[in-house]
Short mmCIF file of C-alpha atoms in Angstrom, two decimals:
data_model
loop_
_atom_site.label_atom_id
_atom_site.label_comp_id
_atom_site.label_asym_id
_atom_site.label_seq_id
_atom_site.Cartn_x
_atom_site.Cartn_y
_atom_site.Cartn_z
CA MET A 22 58.93 -167.15 10.06
CA MET A 23 60.82 -164.30 11.49
CA LYS A 24 64.36 -165.03 12.51
CA LEU A 25 67.34 -163.33 14.16
CA GLU A 26 70.74 -164.59 13.58
CA VAL A 27 73.33 -163.52 15.96
CA SER A 28 77.06 -163.81 15.51
CA GLN A 29 79.77 -163.01 17.89
CA ILE A 30 83.34 -162.05 17.24
CA GLU A 31 85.73 -162.00 20.17
CA GLN A 32 88.09 -159.10 19.50
CA GLY A 33 90.46 -159.65 22.45
CA GLU A 34 91.23 -157.61 25.56
CA GLY A 35 87.49 -158.01 26.69
CA ALA A 36 85.97 -156.74 23.66
CA VAL A 37 83.12 -158.40 21.69
CA ARG A 38 81.33 -157.38 18.47
CA VAL A 39 77.88 -158.78 18.14
CA LYS A 40 76.18 -158.58 14.66
CA LEU A 41 72.34 -158.98 14.66
CA ASP A 42 70.46 -159.87 11.45
CA GLY A 43 66.74 -159.98 11.27
CA VAL A 44 63.98 -158.86 13.32
CA VAL A 45 64.31 -158.24 17.19
CA ASN A 46 60.80 -158.58 18.51
CA ILE A 47 58.77 -160.64 21.21
CA GLN A 48 59.40 -163.84 19.29
CA THR A 49 63.22 -163.36 18.85
CA ALA A 50 64.18 -161.10 21.88
CA VAL A 51 64.19 -164.36 24.35
CA GLY A 52 66.85 -166.10 22.28
CA LEU A 53 68.88 -162.80 22.05
CA ARG A 54 68.82 -162.29 25.62
CA ARG A 55 69.92 -165.88 26.16
CA GLN A 56 73.04 -165.36 23.92
CA LEU A 57 73.86 -161.89 25.30
CA LYS A 58 73.69 -162.90 28.91
CA PRO A 59 76.82 -164.87 29.12
CA MET A 60 78.65 -161.78 27.38
CA LEU A 61 77.48 -159.41 30.13
CA SER A 62 80.25 -160.74 32.44
CA LYS A 63 83.32 -159.49 34.25
CA LYS A 64 85.67 -160.78 31.60
CA ASN A 65 84.34 -158.42 29.12
CA SER A 66 84.45 -154.66 29.16
CA ASN A 67 83.60 -153.50 25.67
CA ILE A 68 80.47 -154.77 23.82
CA HIS A 69 79.63 -153.53 20.50
CA ILE A 70 76.07 -154.34 19.05
CA ASP A 71 76.05 -153.99 15.18
CA LEU A 72 72.37 -153.53 14.18
CA SER A 73 72.91 -152.80 10.48
CA GLY A 74 71.10 -156.00 9.62
CA VAL A 75 68.19 -155.29 11.81
CA GLY A 76 64.94 -153.90 10.13
CA PHE A 77 62.66 -153.93 12.92
CA ILE A 78 62.90 -153.89 16.73
CA ASP A 79 60.13 -153.59 19.42
CA SER A 80 60.08 -153.03 23.15
CA ALA A 81 60.97 -156.55 23.84
CA GLY A 82 64.16 -156.05 21.75
CA LEU A 83 64.73 -152.60 23.45
CA ALA A 84 64.50 -154.14 26.91
CA THR A 85 66.90 -156.66 26.00
CA LEU A 86 69.47 -153.99 24.95
CA VAL A 87 68.73 -151.90 27.93
CA GLU A 88 70.10 -154.91 30.01
CA GLY A 89 73.40 -154.42 28.30
CA LEU A 90 73.17 -150.64 29.14
CA GLN A 91 72.68 -151.49 32.68
CA TRP A 92 75.53 -153.88 32.68
CA SER A 93 77.89 -151.12 31.33
CA ARG A 94 76.57 -148.75 33.92
CA ALA A 95 77.39 -151.21 36.78
CA ALA A 96 81.12 -150.87 36.63
CA GLU A 97 83.82 -148.34 35.65
CA GLY A 98 85.30 -148.74 32.25
CA ARG A 99 82.64 -150.81 30.51
CA ARG A 100 81.04 -149.99 27.24
CA PHE A 101 77.87 -151.06 25.53
CA VAL A 102 77.83 -149.66 22.13
CA LEU A 103 75.21 -149.81 19.29
CA SER A 104 75.90 -148.98 15.63
CA GLY A 105 74.36 -149.44 12.17
CA LEU A 106 70.83 -148.29 13.13
CA SER A 107 68.63 -147.90 10.06
CA ASP A 108 66.13 -145.08 9.84
CA ASN A 109 63.34 -147.16 11.12
CA VAL A 110 65.15 -148.59 13.96
CA ARG A 111 66.40 -145.24 14.86
CA ASP A 112 62.97 -143.92 14.83
CA ILE A 113 61.79 -146.31 17.34
CA PHE A 114 64.81 -145.63 19.54
CA GLU A 115 63.67 -142.04 19.35
CA LEU A 116 59.99 -142.75 20.18
CA ALA A 117 61.26 -144.82 23.25
CA LYS A 118 63.47 -141.80 24.10
CA LEU A 119 66.36 -144.17 24.30
CA ASP A 120 68.43 -142.46 21.58
CA ALA A 121 70.11 -140.25 24.00
CA VAL A 122 70.64 -142.83 26.60
CA PHE A 123 72.55 -145.35 24.73
CA GLU A 124 75.98 -144.83 23.28
CA ILE A 125 75.26 -144.89 19.49
CA GLU A 126 77.86 -144.59 16.76
CA GLN A 127 76.83 -142.47 13.99
CA GLY A 128 76.03 -143.48 10.61
CA ASN A 129 73.10 -145.36 9.04
CA ALA A 130 72.91 -148.87 8.17
CA ALA A 131 74.22 -149.78 4.62
CA MET B 19 42.22 -163.72 6.42
CA SER B 20 39.18 -161.76 4.88
CA ASP B 21 39.56 -158.86 2.81
CA SER B 22 37.10 -156.16 1.66
CA ALA B 23 37.34 -152.76 0.05
CA ASN B 24 38.53 -151.00 3.15
CA GLN B 25 39.17 -153.58 5.75
CA LEU B 26 41.40 -156.47 6.32
CA SER B 27 40.78 -159.18 9.16
CA CYS B 28 42.52 -162.33 10.30
CA ASN B 29 42.05 -164.88 13.16
CA LEU B 30 45.26 -165.97 15.02
CA ASN B 31 46.38 -167.19 18.30
CA SER B 32 48.51 -165.46 20.98
CA SER B 33 51.65 -167.63 20.23
CA CYS B 34 54.60 -165.41 19.47
CA ASP B 35 55.33 -166.91 16.14
CA CYS B 36 52.01 -165.32 14.88
CA VAL B 37 53.13 -161.80 15.31
CA HIS B 38 54.87 -161.85 11.83
CA VAL B 39 51.40 -162.53 10.33
CA LEU B 40 50.15 -159.33 11.99
CA SER B 41 53.27 -157.54 10.98
CA SER B 42 52.93 -158.56 7.23
CA MET B 43 49.21 -157.71 7.37
CA VAL B 44 49.88 -154.11 8.86
CA GLU B 45 52.37 -153.61 6.11
CA VAL B 46 49.83 -154.32 3.50
CA VAL B 47 47.35 -152.08 5.05
CA GLY B 48 50.08 -149.43 5.23
CA HIS B 49 50.82 -149.65 1.50
CA ARG B 50 46.96 -149.65 0.52
CA VAL B 51 46.46 -146.59 2.50
CA GLY B 52 49.61 -145.03 1.00
CA LEU B 53 51.34 -144.49 4.25
CA SER B 54 55.19 -143.60 4.19
CA ASP B 55 57.66 -146.31 4.97
CA LYS B 56 58.25 -144.57 8.34
CA LEU B 57 54.65 -144.51 9.43
CA THR B 58 53.90 -147.95 8.20
CA ASN B 59 56.74 -149.06 10.54
CA ARG B 60 55.19 -147.23 13.29
CA MET B 61 51.90 -149.04 12.68
CA VAL B 62 53.53 -152.39 12.71
CA LEU B 63 55.21 -151.38 16.19
CA ALA B 64 52.00 -150.29 17.61
CA VAL B 65 50.11 -153.61 16.55
CA ASP B 66 53.09 -155.65 17.64
CA GLU B 67 53.12 -154.12 20.94
CA MET B 68 49.39 -154.66 21.46
CA PHE B 69 49.75 -158.27 20.44
CA ALA B 70 52.59 -158.77 22.78
CA ASN B 71 50.48 -157.07 25.60
CA ILE B 72 47.69 -159.52 24.85
CA ALA B 73 49.97 -162.59 24.93
CA GLN B 74 51.57 -161.47 28.23
CA HIS B 75 48.89 -159.65 30.32
CA SER B 76 45.66 -161.24 28.77
CA TYR B 77 46.73 -164.91 28.18
CA HIS B 78 49.93 -164.82 30.66
CA GLY B 79 51.97 -166.68 28.00
CA HIS B 80 49.17 -169.47 27.29
CA GLU B 81 47.72 -169.86 23.97
CA GLY B 82 44.49 -168.02 23.16
CA LYS B 83 42.59 -166.72 20.32
CA VAL B 84 43.31 -163.16 18.80
CA ASP B 85 41.15 -161.61 16.32
CA MET B 86 42.67 -158.58 14.30
CA SER B 87 40.77 -156.34 12.00
CA ALA B 88 42.11 -153.15 10.25
CA CYS B 89 39.80 -150.52 8.89
CA TRP B 90 40.52 -147.31 7.00
CA ARG B 91 38.86 -144.38 5.46
CA ASP B 92 40.04 -141.09 4.16
CA ASP B 93 41.13 -139.55 7.38
CA GLU B 94 41.34 -142.45 9.79
CA LEU B 95 43.09 -145.83 10.11
CA SER B 96 42.16 -148.13 13.06
CA PHE B 97 43.47 -151.61 14.30
CA GLU B 98 41.21 -153.60 16.44
CA LEU B 99 42.47 -156.69 18.42
CA ARG B 100 40.22 -158.90 20.33
CA ASP B 101 41.17 -161.59 23.03
CA TYR B 102 39.08 -164.16 24.92
CA ALA B 103 40.77 -163.87 28.15
CA GLU B 104 39.76 -162.55 31.45
CA PRO B 105 38.70 -158.91 31.09
CA LEU B 106 41.52 -156.58 32.06
CA MET B 107 41.58 -153.39 34.17
CA ALA B 108 43.06 -151.45 31.49
CA ASP B 109 42.93 -148.08 33.03
CA GLU B 110 46.22 -148.68 34.97
CA MET B 111 48.00 -150.01 31.85
CA LEU B 112 46.92 -146.95 29.78
CA ALA B 113 48.20 -144.55 32.56
CA TRP B 114 51.74 -146.11 32.72
CA PRO B 115 54.22 -143.28 32.66
CA VAL B 116 56.41 -142.04 29.77
CA PRO B 117 60.01 -143.44 30.38
CA ASP B 118 62.19 -140.74 31.81
CA ALA B 119 65.65 -140.83 30.00
CA ALA B 120 67.29 -139.21 32.87
CA GLY B 121 65.87 -141.30 35.45
CA GLU B 122 66.39 -144.98 36.26
CA LEU B 123 66.06 -147.31 33.22
CA LYS B 124 63.26 -149.78 33.53
CA PRO B 125 62.33 -152.00 30.65
CA GLY B 126 58.80 -152.53 31.86
CA GLY B 127 55.90 -150.32 30.39
CA LEU B 128 57.95 -149.42 27.22
CA GLY B 129 55.36 -151.05 25.07
CA MET B 130 52.33 -149.01 26.20
CA HIS B 131 54.48 -145.91 25.81
CA LEU B 132 55.40 -146.75 22.21
CA MET B 133 51.72 -147.37 21.35
CA ARG B 134 50.72 -144.19 22.90
CA ALA B 135 53.68 -142.30 21.09
CA VAL B 136 52.62 -143.65 17.71
CA MET B 137 48.84 -143.87 17.86
CA ASP B 138 46.36 -140.99 18.40
CA LYS B 139 43.90 -142.78 20.47
CA ILE B 140 44.04 -146.26 22.38
CA GLU B 141 40.75 -147.39 23.50
CA HIS B 142 39.85 -150.67 25.65
CA GLU B 143 36.56 -152.32 26.11
CA ALA B 144 36.22 -155.20 28.85
CA LEU B 145 33.76 -157.68 27.24
CA ALA B 146 31.93 -160.53 29.04
CA ASP B 147 34.35 -162.80 27.45
CA GLY B 148 37.55 -161.11 26.76
CA ASN B 149 38.83 -157.69 25.79
CA ARG B 150 38.69 -155.48 22.72
CA TRP B 151 41.47 -152.91 22.03
CA ARG B 152 41.28 -150.27 19.25
CA LEU B 153 44.24 -148.32 18.02
CA THR B 154 43.41 -145.36 15.91
CA LYS B 155 45.71 -143.26 13.66
CA TYR B 156 44.19 -140.03 12.20
CA LEU B 157 45.50 -139.42 8.70
CA HIS B 158 46.59 -136.20 7.28
CA GLY B 159 47.88 -135.64 3.87
CA GLU B 160 51.54 -135.12 4.91
CA GLN B 161 51.65 -138.53 6.66
CA HIS B 162 51.46 -140.27 2.97
CA ASP B 163 54.90 -138.65 2.18
CA GLU B 164 56.60 -138.10 5.51
CA ALA B 165 55.55 -139.05 8.85
#
């Protein structure tokens, strides 16, 4: 069974760090969206998604992250940052032409 | 699941939790064919997206049968997915535009774009009792080492 674990760390001053571990696909993206949605609120201004534990992502997962990007673009001062992309996950972002759209911190997953 | 020299096949339903079975099967095929890790990942992506399309657009979220087979020879790898839903007008789906990074971001249509980016050929056949999709990747020597 494919799983996605989502752990959230409040970092104060409207900053949240979210660590994903597992696979983000049609099966798990619904749960991720449900957990991300409350974070995409006015009280937060900086959301950092750590993808270093993600080995695979599909369009359902990308679409969920695009919702975060749209949230960040809806108001001044908001950031939605991705980090820890493995080579395979980065390849999928590039295929989707989303690598240049998201704010992605450099450096591969461990 | 059945397994012959150059073919693997299985019968599933369109429930989302079956996608990992397909992914595992595609990984096995990728290793047998000798694809690079990167290209195997791309094949997993394409089949995952086609399965999601069948679940969402053919069966509209209801459960239905899905048959999948993978065949390969020296210069070609193909995946065939068959559903038993209403035949689709696939031309419109196949013509979905490539997302424009500079334009407005829309999550919809990304799955078909990814399939087209990864595979060399995507074919659809409307059958009397469903749909048959074939995803084909032409193999070249260099793809076994680096996609």
